[in-house]
PDB file of C-alpha atoms in Angstrom:
ATOM      1  CA  MET A   1       0.000   0.000   0.000  1.00 71.00           C
ATOM      2  CA  SER A   2       1.335   3.405  -0.959  1.00 91.00           C
ATOM      3  CA  LEU A   3       1.803   6.170   1.591  1.00 94.00           C
ATOM      4  CA  VAL A   4       0.426   9.678   1.125  1.00 95.00           C
ATOM      5  CA  LYS A   5       2.130  12.596   2.852  1.00 96.00           C
ATOM      6  CA  LEU A   6      -0.121  14.920   4.857  1.00 97.00           C
ATOM      7  CA  THR A   7       0.229  18.425   6.206  1.00 95.00           C
ATOM      8  CA  ILE A   8      -1.794  20.218   8.863  1.00 94.00           C
ATOM      9  CA  LYS A   9      -4.375  22.529   7.342  1.00 91.00           C
ATOM     10  CA  GLY A  10      -6.084  23.831  10.459  1.00 87.00           C
ATOM     11  CA  ILE A  11      -7.895  23.255  13.722  1.00 86.00           C
ATOM     12  CA  SER A  12     -11.480  24.302  14.396  1.00 81.00           C
ATOM     13  CA  TYR A  13     -13.675  24.352  17.481  1.00 72.00           C
ATOM     14  CA  SER A  14     -16.976  22.517  17.628  1.00 61.00           C
ATOM     15  CA  GLN A  15     -19.899  24.704  18.599  1.00 53.00           C
ATOM     16  CA  THR A  16     -22.206  21.733  19.206  1.00 50.00           C
ATOM     17  CA  GLN A  17     -19.981  19.184  20.950  1.00 61.00           C
ATOM     18  CA  ASN A  18     -18.353  20.537  24.099  1.00 67.00           C
ATOM     19  CA  GLY A  19     -14.616  20.076  24.265  1.00 67.00           C
ATOM     20  CA  ALA A  20     -14.333  18.691  20.727  1.00 79.00           C
ATOM     21  CA  TYR A  21     -12.068  20.031  17.998  1.00 86.00           C
ATOM     22  CA  ALA A  22     -11.441  19.000  14.413  1.00 85.00           C
ATOM     23  CA  LEU A  23      -7.894  18.637  13.152  1.00 90.00           C
ATOM     24  CA  ILE A  24      -7.818  19.011   9.360  1.00 90.00           C
ATOM     25  CA  LEU A  25      -5.034  17.238   7.478  1.00 95.00           C
ATOM     26  CA  ASN A  26      -4.438  17.817   3.772  1.00 94.00           C
ATOM     27  CA  GLU A  27      -2.634  15.598   1.276  1.00 94.00           C
ATOM     28  CA  VAL A  28       0.528  17.357   0.091  1.00 94.00           C
ATOM     29  CA  ASP A  29       0.152  16.501  -3.594  1.00 88.00           C
ATOM     30  CA  GLY A  30      -3.633  16.719  -3.805  1.00 89.00           C
ATOM     31  CA  GLU A  31      -6.770  18.470  -2.650  1.00 88.00           C
ATOM     32  CA  ARG A  32      -8.343  15.928  -0.314  1.00 92.00           C
ATOM     33  CA  ASN A  33      -8.612  16.637   3.401  1.00 92.00           C
ATOM     34  CA  LEU A  34      -8.710  14.216   6.307  1.00 92.00           C
ATOM     35  CA  PRO A  35     -10.599  15.658   9.320  1.00 88.00           C
ATOM     36  CA  ILE A  36     -10.065  13.976  12.699  1.00 89.00           C
ATOM     37  CA  VAL A  37     -11.809  14.639  16.003  1.00 85.00           C
ATOM     38  CA  ILE A  38      -9.409  15.447  18.850  1.00 88.00           C
ATOM     39  CA  GLY A  39      -9.706  16.579  22.456  1.00 86.00           C
ATOM     40  CA  ALA A  40      -9.191  20.088  23.815  1.00 85.00           C
ATOM     41  CA  PHE A  41      -5.794  19.397  25.408  1.00 87.00           C
ATOM     42  CA  GLU A  42      -4.406  17.813  22.249  1.00 90.00           C
ATOM     43  CA  ALA A  43      -5.800  20.659  20.122  1.00 88.00           C
ATOM     44  CA  GLN A  44      -4.062  23.172  22.379  1.00 86.00           C
ATOM     45  CA  SER A  45      -0.800  21.253  22.213  1.00 90.00           C
ATOM     46  CA  ILE A  46      -0.914  21.074  18.410  1.00 92.00           C
ATOM     47  CA  ALA A  47      -1.842  24.758  18.111  1.00 88.00           C
ATOM     48  CA  ILE A  48       1.071  25.758  20.343  1.00 86.00           C
ATOM     49  CA  ALA A  49       3.444  23.646  18.257  1.00 90.00           C
ATOM     50  CA  LEU A  50       2.145  25.334  15.092  1.00 88.00           C
ATOM     51  CA  GLU A  51       2.668  28.771  16.607  1.00 80.00           C
ATOM     52  CA  LYS A  52       6.439  28.636  17.001  1.00 73.00           C
ATOM     53  CA  GLU A  53       6.531  31.908  18.913  1.00 62.00           C
ATOM     54  CA  ILE A  54       4.346  30.631  21.773  1.00 66.00           C
ATOM     55  CA  LYS A  55       6.358  29.210  24.657  1.00 74.00           C
ATOM     56  CA  PRO A  56       4.330  27.938  27.628  1.00 75.00           C
ATOM     57  CA  PRO A  57       5.885  28.773  31.021  1.00 77.00           C
ATOM     58  CA  ARG A  58       5.926  25.091  31.926  1.00 82.00           C
ATOM     59  CA  PRO A  59       6.384  22.242  29.415  1.00 86.00           C
ATOM     60  CA  LEU A  60       3.253  20.549  28.152  1.00 87.00           C
ATOM     61  CA  THR A  61       3.144  16.745  28.144  1.00 92.00           C
ATOM     62  CA  HIS A  62       4.310  16.553  24.527  1.00 94.00           C
ATOM     63  CA  ASP A  63       7.126  19.028  25.238  1.00 93.00           C
ATOM     64  CA  LEU A  64       8.194  16.864  28.174  1.00 95.00           C
ATOM     65  CA  PHE A  65       8.194  13.796  25.923  1.00 95.00           C
ATOM     66  CA  LYS A  66      10.366  15.686  23.420  1.00 95.00           C
ATOM     67  CA  SER A  67      12.857  16.667  26.143  1.00 95.00           C
ATOM     68  CA  PHE A  68      12.898  13.098  27.450  1.00 95.00           C
ATOM     69  CA  ALA A  69      13.482  11.701  23.963  1.00 96.00           C
ATOM     70  CA  ASP A  70      16.258  14.214  23.255  1.00 96.00           C
ATOM     71  CA  ARG A  71      17.989  13.305  26.499  1.00 96.00           C
ATOM     72  CA  PHE A  72      18.094   9.627  25.512  1.00 95.00           C
ATOM     73  CA  ASP A  73      18.795  10.190  21.808  1.00 96.00           C
ATOM     74  CA  ILE A  74      15.394   8.981  20.629  1.00 96.00           C
ATOM     75  CA  VAL A  75      14.184  10.512  17.369  1.00 96.00           C
ATOM     76  CA  VAL A  76      10.667  10.428  15.951  1.00 97.00           C
ATOM     77  CA  LYS A  77      11.214   9.704  12.267  1.00 97.00           C
ATOM     78  CA  GLN A  78       7.624   9.753  11.035  1.00 97.00           C
ATOM     79  CA  VAL A  79       3.986   9.261  11.971  1.00 98.00           C
ATOM     80  CA  ILE A  80       1.648   6.982  10.038  1.00 97.00           C
ATOM     81  CA  ILE A  81      -2.134   6.983  10.326  1.00 97.00           C
ATOM     82  CA  HIS A  82      -2.362   3.319   9.463  1.00 96.00           C
ATOM     83  CA  LYS A  83      -5.922   2.184  10.133  1.00 93.00           C
ATOM     84  CA  LEU A  84      -9.523   3.405  10.036  1.00 91.00           C
ATOM     85  CA  VAL A  85     -12.172   1.230  11.675  1.00 89.00           C
ATOM     86  CA  ASP A  86     -15.786   2.391  12.137  1.00 82.00           C
ATOM     87  CA  GLY A  87     -14.757   6.040  11.907  1.00 81.00           C
ATOM     88  CA  VAL A  88     -11.861   5.609  14.357  1.00 87.00           C
ATOM     89  CA  PHE A  89      -8.294   6.408  13.262  1.00 92.00           C
ATOM     90  CA  PHE A  90      -5.256   4.510  14.580  1.00 95.00           C
ATOM     91  CA  SER A  91      -1.690   5.781  14.311  1.00 97.00           C
ATOM     92  CA  SER A  92       1.890   4.653  14.805  1.00 97.00           C
ATOM     93  CA  ILE A  93       4.998   6.621  15.721  1.00 97.00           C
ATOM     94  CA  ILE A  94       8.177   5.434  14.011  1.00 97.00           C
ATOM     95  CA  CYS A  95      11.114   6.059  16.375  1.00 97.00           C
ATOM     96  CA  GLU A  96      14.830   5.475  16.081  1.00 96.00           C
ATOM     97  CA  ARG A  97      17.614   5.109  18.653  1.00 95.00           C
ATOM     98  CA  ASP A  98      21.149   3.889  17.913  1.00 93.00           C
ATOM     99  CA  LYS A  99      20.010   3.133  14.355  1.00 92.00           C
ATOM    100  CA  ILE A 100      17.370   0.728  15.679  1.00 96.00           C
ATOM    101  CA  GLU A 101      13.830   1.477  14.570  1.00 96.00           C
ATOM    102  CA  GLU A 102      10.818   0.909  16.796  1.00 96.00           C
ATOM    103  CA  ILE A 103       7.078   1.316  16.131  1.00 96.00           C
ATOM    104  CA  VAL A 104       4.934   2.725  18.937  1.00 96.00           C
ATOM    105  CA  ASP A 105       1.133   2.712  18.925  1.00 96.00           C
ATOM    106  CA  ALA A 106      -0.409   6.128  19.680  1.00 95.00           C
ATOM    107  CA  ARG A 107      -3.529   8.199  19.484  1.00 94.00           C
ATOM    108  CA  THR A 108      -3.516  10.231  16.302  1.00 95.00           C
ATOM    109  CA  SER A 109      -3.543  13.596  18.067  1.00 94.00           C
ATOM    110  CA  ASP A 110      -0.621  12.635  20.322  1.00 96.00           C
ATOM    111  CA  ALA A 111       1.315  11.300  17.349  1.00 97.00           C
ATOM    112  CA  ILE A 112       0.794  14.514  15.383  1.00 97.00           C
ATOM    113  CA  ALA A 113       1.642  16.720  18.364  1.00 96.00           C
ATOM    114  CA  LEU A 114       4.953  14.865  18.623  1.00 97.00           C
ATOM    115  CA  ALA A 115       5.558  14.910  14.866  1.00 97.00           C
ATOM    116  CA  LEU A 116       5.377  18.709  14.950  1.00 96.00           C
ATOM    117  CA  ARG A 117       7.927  18.904  17.748  1.00 95.00           C
ATOM    118  CA  PHE A 118      10.327  16.572  15.945  1.00 96.00           C
ATOM    119  CA  ASN A 119       9.665  18.089  12.505  1.00 96.00           C
ATOM    120  CA  ALA A 120       8.694  14.586  11.438  1.00 97.00           C
ATOM    121  CA  PRO A 121       6.496  13.941   8.381  1.00 97.00           C
ATOM    122  CA  ILE A 122       2.929  12.653   8.706  1.00 98.00           C
ATOM    123  CA  PHE A 123       1.606   9.959   6.380  1.00 97.00           C
ATOM    124  CA  THR A 124      -1.477   7.881   5.799  1.00 96.00           C
ATOM    125  CA  TYR A 125      -2.206   5.066   3.394  1.00 95.00           C
ATOM    126  CA  LYS A 126      -3.879   5.817   0.096  1.00 93.00           C
ATOM    127  CA  ASN A 127      -6.784   3.480   0.827  1.00 92.00           C
ATOM    128  CA  ILE A 128      -7.572   5.402   4.043  1.00 93.00           C
ATOM    129  CA  LEU A 129      -7.555   8.718   2.194  1.00 92.00           C
ATOM    130  CA  ASP A 130      -9.711   7.195  -0.556  1.00 90.00           C
ATOM    131  CA  LYS A 131     -12.200   6.088   2.075  1.00 89.00           C
ATOM    132  CA  ALA A 132     -12.237   9.051   4.456  1.00 89.00           C
ATOM    133  CA  GLY A 133     -10.800  12.007   2.559  1.00 88.00           C
ATOM    134  CA  ILE A 134     -13.148  14.722   1.336  1.00 84.00           C
ATOM    135  CA  TYR A 135     -12.832  18.018  -0.499  1.00 83.00           C
ATOM    136  CA  LEU A 136     -13.329  21.134   1.629  1.00 69.00           C
ATOM    137  CA  ASN A 137     -13.280  24.853   1.059  1.00 59.00           C
ATOM    138  CA  MET A 138     -10.266  25.640   3.212  1.00 43.00           C
ATOM    139  CA  SER A 139      -9.305  29.098   1.946  1.00 46.00           C
ATOM    140  CA  ASN A 140      -9.946  30.779   5.270  1.00 42.00           C
ATOM    141  CA  THR A 141      -8.314  28.064   7.322  1.00 40.00           C
ATOM    142  CA  GLU A 142      -5.168  28.194   5.186  1.00 41.00           C
ATOM    143  CA  GLU A 143      -4.689  31.757   6.359  1.00 39.00           C
ATOM    144  CA  ASN A 144      -5.577  30.907   9.962  1.00 39.00           C
ATOM    145  CA  PRO A 145      -4.074  27.492  10.758  1.00 40.00           C
ATOM    146  CA  THR A 146      -5.106  27.589  14.404  1.00 38.00           C
ATOM    147  CA  GLY A 147      -8.787  28.003  13.540  1.00 37.00           C
ATOM    148  CA  ASN A 148      -9.569  31.471  14.923  1.00 34.00           C
ATOM    149  CA  ASP A 149     -12.840  33.296  14.224  1.00 30.00           C
ATOM    150  CA  ASP A 150     -11.850  34.092  10.634  1.00 28.00           C
ATOM    151  CA  GLY A 151     -10.666  30.584   9.830  1.00 31.00           C
ATOM    152  CA  VAL A 152     -13.021  28.336  11.750  1.00 32.00           C
ATOM    153  CA  LEU A 153     -14.845  25.567   9.946  1.00 35.00           C
ATOM    154  CA  SER A 154     -18.524  24.905  10.395  1.00 33.00           C
ATOM    155  CA  GLU A 155     -18.822  22.263  13.099  1.00 35.00           C
ATOM    156  CA  PRO A 156     -16.768  19.444  11.573  1.00 35.00           C
ATOM    157  CA  GLU A 157     -16.340  17.533  14.786  1.00 34.00           C
ATOM    158  CA  THR A 158     -17.800  14.231  13.634  1.00 38.00           C
ATOM    159  CA  PHE A 159     -15.644  13.541  10.583  1.00 50.00           C
ATOM    160  CA  GLY A 160     -13.675  10.829  12.313  1.00 60.00           C
ATOM    161  CA  SER A 161     -12.081  10.317  15.653  1.00 63.00           C
ATOM    162  CA  GLU A 162      -9.158   8.953  17.571  1.00 63.00           C
ATOM    163  CA  SER A 163      -9.255   5.602  19.288  1.00 49.00           C
ATOM    164  CA  ASP A 164     -10.535   7.108  22.541  1.00 43.00           C
ATOM    165  CA  SER A 165     -12.903   9.717  21.096  1.00 41.00           C
ATOM    166  CA  PRO A 166     -16.123   7.988  20.004  1.00 37.00           C
ATOM    167  CA  VAL A 167     -18.289   9.842  17.543  1.00 38.00           C
ATOM    168  CA  SER A 168     -22.040   9.996  17.630  1.00 40.00           C
ATOM    169  CA  GLY A 169     -24.244  11.162  14.765  1.00 46.00           C
ATOM    170  CA  THR A 170     -27.585  11.272  13.051  1.00 58.00           C
ATOM    171  CA  ASP A 171     -28.883   7.971  11.667  1.00 71.00           C
ATOM    172  CA  TYR A 172     -28.631   7.915   7.866  1.00 80.00           C
ATOM    173  CA  SER A 173     -28.933   4.135   7.585  1.00 80.00           C
ATOM    174  CA  GLY A 174     -32.332   4.322   5.863  1.00 82.00           C
ATOM    175  CA  PHE A 175     -30.991   6.125   2.779  1.00 85.00           C
ATOM    176  CA  THR A 176     -29.724   4.479  -0.401  1.00 87.00           C
ATOM    177  CA  LEU A 177     -26.142   5.003  -1.536  1.00 86.00           C
ATOM    178  CA  GLN A 178     -27.230   7.368  -4.302  1.00 85.00           C
ATOM    179  CA  GLN A 179     -29.287   9.406  -1.848  1.00 84.00           C
ATOM    180  CA  LEU A 180     -26.331   9.541   0.522  1.00 85.00           C
ATOM    181  CA  TYR A 181     -23.989  10.748  -2.220  1.00 84.00           C
ATOM    182  CA  ASP A 182     -26.519  13.432  -3.211  1.00 84.00           C
ATOM    183  CA  LYS A 183     -26.819  14.550   0.409  1.00 83.00           C
ATOM    184  CA  LEU A 184     -23.026  14.527   0.788  1.00 78.00           C
ATOM    185  CA  ASP A 185     -22.622  16.815  -2.235  1.00 77.00           C
ATOM    186  CA  GLU A 186     -25.301  19.128  -0.886  1.00 80.00           C
ATOM    187  CA  ALA A 187     -23.748  19.257   2.598  1.00 70.00           C
ATOM    188  CA  VAL A 188     -20.274  20.050   1.239  1.00 67.00           C
ATOM    189  CA  GLN A 189     -21.666  22.754  -1.040  1.00 68.00           C
ATOM    190  CA  ASN A 190     -23.400  24.305   1.979  1.00 65.00           C
ATOM    191  CA  GLU A 191     -20.189  23.932   4.037  1.00 55.00           C
ATOM    192  CA  ASP A 192     -22.142  21.879   6.573  1.00 61.00           C
ATOM    193  CA  TYR A 193     -19.135  19.714   7.382  1.00 56.00           C
ATOM    194  CA  GLU A 194     -20.648  18.087  10.435  1.00 60.00           C
ATOM    195  CA  LYS A 195     -23.495  16.703   8.337  1.00 70.00           C
ATOM    196  CA  ALA A 196     -21.075  15.740   5.569  1.00 68.00           C
ATOM    197  CA  ALA A 197     -18.997  13.764   8.042  1.00 67.00           C
ATOM    198  CA  LYS A 198     -21.957  11.760   9.268  1.00 72.00           C
ATOM    199  CA  ILE A 199     -23.064  11.003   5.738  1.00 80.00           C
ATOM    200  CA  ARG A 200     -19.550  10.000   4.707  1.00 75.00           C
ATOM    201  CA  ASP A 201     -19.323   7.547   7.609  1.00 73.00           C
ATOM    202  CA  GLU A 202     -22.651   5.987   6.602  1.00 80.00           C
ATOM    203  CA  ILE A 203     -21.441   5.639   2.989  1.00 82.00           C
ATOM    204  CA  SER A 204     -18.289   3.904   4.237  1.00 77.00           C
ATOM    205  CA  LYS A 205     -20.375   1.445   6.244  1.00 79.00           C
ATOM    206  CA  LYS A 206     -22.616   0.616   3.279  1.00 80.00           C
ATOM    207  CA  GLU A 207     -19.673   0.167   0.900  1.00 79.00           C
ATOM    208  CA  SER A 208     -17.579  -1.950   3.268  1.00 72.00           C
TER     209      SER A 208
END
Protein backbone atom coordinates (compact mmCIF):
# COMPACT_ATOMS: atom_id res chain seq x y z
CA MET A 1 0.00 0.00 0.00
CA SER A 2 1.34 3.41 -0.96
CA LEU A 3 1.80 6.17 1.59
CA VAL A 4 0.43 9.68 1.12
CA LYS A 5 2.13 12.60 2.85
CA LEU A 6 -0.12 14.92 4.86
CA THR A 7 0.23 18.42 6.21
CA ILE A 8 -1.79 20.22 8.86
CA LYS A 9 -4.37 22.53 7.34
CA GLY A 10 -6.08 23.83 10.46
CA ILE A 11 -7.90 23.25 13.72
CA SER A 12 -11.48 24.30 14.40
CA TYR A 13 -13.67 24.35 17.48
CA SER A 14 -16.98 22.52 17.63
CA GLN A 15 -19.90 24.70 18.60
CA THR A 16 -22.21 21.73 19.21
CA GLN A 17 -19.98 19.18 20.95
CA ASN A 18 -18.35 20.54 24.10
CA GLY A 19 -14.62 20.08 24.26
CA ALA A 20 -14.33 18.69 20.73
CA TYR A 21 -12.07 20.03 18.00
CA ALA A 22 -11.44 19.00 14.41
CA LEU A 23 -7.89 18.64 13.15
CA ILE A 24 -7.82 19.01 9.36
CA LEU A 25 -5.03 17.24 7.48
CA ASN A 26 -4.44 17.82 3.77
CA GLU A 27 -2.63 15.60 1.28
CA VAL A 28 0.53 17.36 0.09
CA ASP A 29 0.15 16.50 -3.59
CA GLY A 30 -3.63 16.72 -3.81
CA GLU A 31 -6.77 18.47 -2.65
CA ARG A 32 -8.34 15.93 -0.31
CA ASN A 33 -8.61 16.64 3.40
CA LEU A 34 -8.71 14.22 6.31
CA PRO A 35 -10.60 15.66 9.32
CA ILE A 36 -10.06 13.98 12.70
CA VAL A 37 -11.81 14.64 16.00
CA ILE A 38 -9.41 15.45 18.85
CA GLY A 39 -9.71 16.58 22.46
CA ALA A 40 -9.19 20.09 23.82
CA PHE A 41 -5.79 19.40 25.41
CA GLU A 42 -4.41 17.81 22.25
CA ALA A 43 -5.80 20.66 20.12
CA GLN A 44 -4.06 23.17 22.38
CA SER A 45 -0.80 21.25 22.21
CA ILE A 46 -0.91 21.07 18.41
CA ALA A 47 -1.84 24.76 18.11
CA ILE A 48 1.07 25.76 20.34
CA ALA A 49 3.44 23.65 18.26
CA LEU A 50 2.14 25.33 15.09
CA GLU A 51 2.67 28.77 16.61
CA LYS A 52 6.44 28.64 17.00
CA GLU A 53 6.53 31.91 18.91
CA ILE A 54 4.35 30.63 21.77
CA LYS A 55 6.36 29.21 24.66
CA PRO A 56 4.33 27.94 27.63
CA PRO A 57 5.89 28.77 31.02
CA ARG A 58 5.93 25.09 31.93
CA PRO A 59 6.38 22.24 29.42
CA LEU A 60 3.25 20.55 28.15
CA THR A 61 3.14 16.74 28.14
CA HIS A 62 4.31 16.55 24.53
CA ASP A 63 7.13 19.03 25.24
CA LEU A 64 8.19 16.86 28.17
CA PHE A 65 8.19 13.80 25.92
CA LYS A 66 10.37 15.69 23.42
CA SER A 67 12.86 16.67 26.14
CA PHE A 68 12.90 13.10 27.45
CA ALA A 69 13.48 11.70 23.96
CA ASP A 70 16.26 14.21 23.25
CA ARG A 71 17.99 13.31 26.50
CA PHE A 72 18.09 9.63 25.51
CA ASP A 73 18.79 10.19 21.81
CA ILE A 74 15.39 8.98 20.63
CA VAL A 75 14.18 10.51 17.37
CA VAL A 76 10.67 10.43 15.95
CA LYS A 77 11.21 9.70 12.27
CA GLN A 78 7.62 9.75 11.04
CA VAL A 79 3.99 9.26 11.97
CA ILE A 80 1.65 6.98 10.04
CA ILE A 81 -2.13 6.98 10.33
CA HIS A 82 -2.36 3.32 9.46
CA LYS A 83 -5.92 2.18 10.13
CA LEU A 84 -9.52 3.40 10.04
CA VAL A 85 -12.17 1.23 11.67
CA ASP A 86 -15.79 2.39 12.14
CA GLY A 87 -14.76 6.04 11.91
CA VAL A 88 -11.86 5.61 14.36
CA PHE A 89 -8.29 6.41 13.26
CA PHE A 90 -5.26 4.51 14.58
CA SER A 91 -1.69 5.78 14.31
CA SER A 92 1.89 4.65 14.80
CA ILE A 93 5.00 6.62 15.72
CA ILE A 94 8.18 5.43 14.01
CA CYS A 95 11.11 6.06 16.37
CA GLU A 96 14.83 5.48 16.08
CA ARG A 97 17.61 5.11 18.65
CA ASP A 98 21.15 3.89 17.91
CA LYS A 99 20.01 3.13 14.35
CA ILE A 100 17.37 0.73 15.68
CA GLU A 101 13.83 1.48 14.57
CA GLU A 102 10.82 0.91 16.80
CA ILE A 103 7.08 1.32 16.13
CA VAL A 104 4.93 2.72 18.94
CA ASP A 105 1.13 2.71 18.92
CA ALA A 106 -0.41 6.13 19.68
CA ARG A 107 -3.53 8.20 19.48
CA THR A 108 -3.52 10.23 16.30
CA SER A 109 -3.54 13.60 18.07
CA ASP A 110 -0.62 12.63 20.32
CA ALA A 111 1.32 11.30 17.35
CA ILE A 112 0.79 14.51 15.38
CA ALA A 113 1.64 16.72 18.36
CA LEU A 114 4.95 14.86 18.62
CA ALA A 115 5.56 14.91 14.87
CA LEU A 116 5.38 18.71 14.95
CA ARG A 117 7.93 18.90 17.75
CA PHE A 118 10.33 16.57 15.95
CA ASN A 119 9.67 18.09 12.51
CA ALA A 120 8.69 14.59 11.44
CA PRO A 121 6.50 13.94 8.38
CA ILE A 122 2.93 12.65 8.71
CA PHE A 123 1.61 9.96 6.38
CA THR A 124 -1.48 7.88 5.80
CA TYR A 125 -2.21 5.07 3.39
CA LYS A 126 -3.88 5.82 0.10
CA ASN A 127 -6.78 3.48 0.83
CA ILE A 128 -7.57 5.40 4.04
CA LEU A 129 -7.56 8.72 2.19
CA ASP A 130 -9.71 7.20 -0.56
CA LYS A 131 -12.20 6.09 2.07
CA ALA A 132 -12.24 9.05 4.46
CA GLY A 133 -10.80 12.01 2.56
CA ILE A 134 -13.15 14.72 1.34
CA TYR A 135 -12.83 18.02 -0.50
CA LEU A 136 -13.33 21.13 1.63
CA ASN A 137 -13.28 24.85 1.06
CA MET A 138 -10.27 25.64 3.21
CA SER A 139 -9.31 29.10 1.95
CA ASN A 140 -9.95 30.78 5.27
CA THR A 141 -8.31 28.06 7.32
CA GLU A 142 -5.17 28.19 5.19
CA GLU A 143 -4.69 31.76 6.36
CA ASN A 144 -5.58 30.91 9.96
CA PRO A 145 -4.07 27.49 10.76
CA THR A 146 -5.11 27.59 14.40
CA GLY A 147 -8.79 28.00 13.54
CA ASN A 148 -9.57 31.47 14.92
CA ASP A 149 -12.84 33.30 14.22
CA ASP A 150 -11.85 34.09 10.63
CA GLY A 151 -10.67 30.58 9.83
CA VAL A 152 -13.02 28.34 11.75
CA LEU A 153 -14.84 25.57 9.95
CA SER A 154 -18.52 24.91 10.39
CA GLU A 155 -18.82 22.26 13.10
CA PRO A 156 -16.77 19.44 11.57
CA GLU A 157 -16.34 17.53 14.79
CA THR A 158 -17.80 14.23 13.63
CA PHE A 159 -15.64 13.54 10.58
CA GLY A 160 -13.67 10.83 12.31
CA SER A 161 -12.08 10.32 15.65
CA GLU A 162 -9.16 8.95 17.57
CA SER A 163 -9.25 5.60 19.29
CA ASP A 164 -10.54 7.11 22.54
CA SER A 165 -12.90 9.72 21.10
CA PRO A 166 -16.12 7.99 20.00
CA VAL A 167 -18.29 9.84 17.54
CA SER A 168 -22.04 10.00 17.63
CA GLY A 169 -24.24 11.16 14.77
CA THR A 170 -27.58 11.27 13.05
CA ASP A 171 -28.88 7.97 11.67
CA TYR A 172 -28.63 7.91 7.87
CA SER A 173 -28.93 4.13 7.58
CA GLY A 174 -32.33 4.32 5.86
CA PHE A 175 -30.99 6.13 2.78
CA THR A 176 -29.72 4.48 -0.40
CA LEU A 177 -26.14 5.00 -1.54
CA GLN A 178 -27.23 7.37 -4.30
CA GLN A 179 -29.29 9.41 -1.85
CA LEU A 180 -26.33 9.54 0.52
CA TYR A 181 -23.99 10.75 -2.22
CA ASP A 182 -26.52 13.43 -3.21
CA LYS A 183 -26.82 14.55 0.41
CA LEU A 184 -23.03 14.53 0.79
CA ASP A 185 -22.62 16.81 -2.24
CA GLU A 186 -25.30 19.13 -0.89
CA ALA A 187 -23.75 19.26 2.60
CA VAL A 188 -20.27 20.05 1.24
CA GLN A 189 -21.67 22.75 -1.04
CA ASN A 190 -23.40 24.31 1.98
CA GLU A 191 -20.19 23.93 4.04
CA ASP A 192 -22.14 21.88 6.57
CA TYR A 193 -19.14 19.71 7.38
CA GLU A 194 -20.65 18.09 10.43
CA LYS A 195 -23.49 16.70 8.34
CA ALA A 196 -21.07 15.74 5.57
CA ALA A 197 -19.00 13.76 8.04
CA LYS A 198 -21.96 11.76 9.27
CA ILE A 199 -23.06 11.00 5.74
CA ARG A 200 -19.55 10.00 4.71
CA ASP A 201 -19.32 7.55 7.61
CA GLU A 202 -22.65 5.99 6.60
CA ILE A 203 -21.44 5.64 2.99
CA SER A 204 -18.29 3.90 4.24
CA LYS A 205 -20.37 1.44 6.24
CA LYS A 206 -22.62 0.62 3.28
CA GLU A 207 -19.67 0.17 0.90
CA SER A 208 -17.58 -1.95 3.27
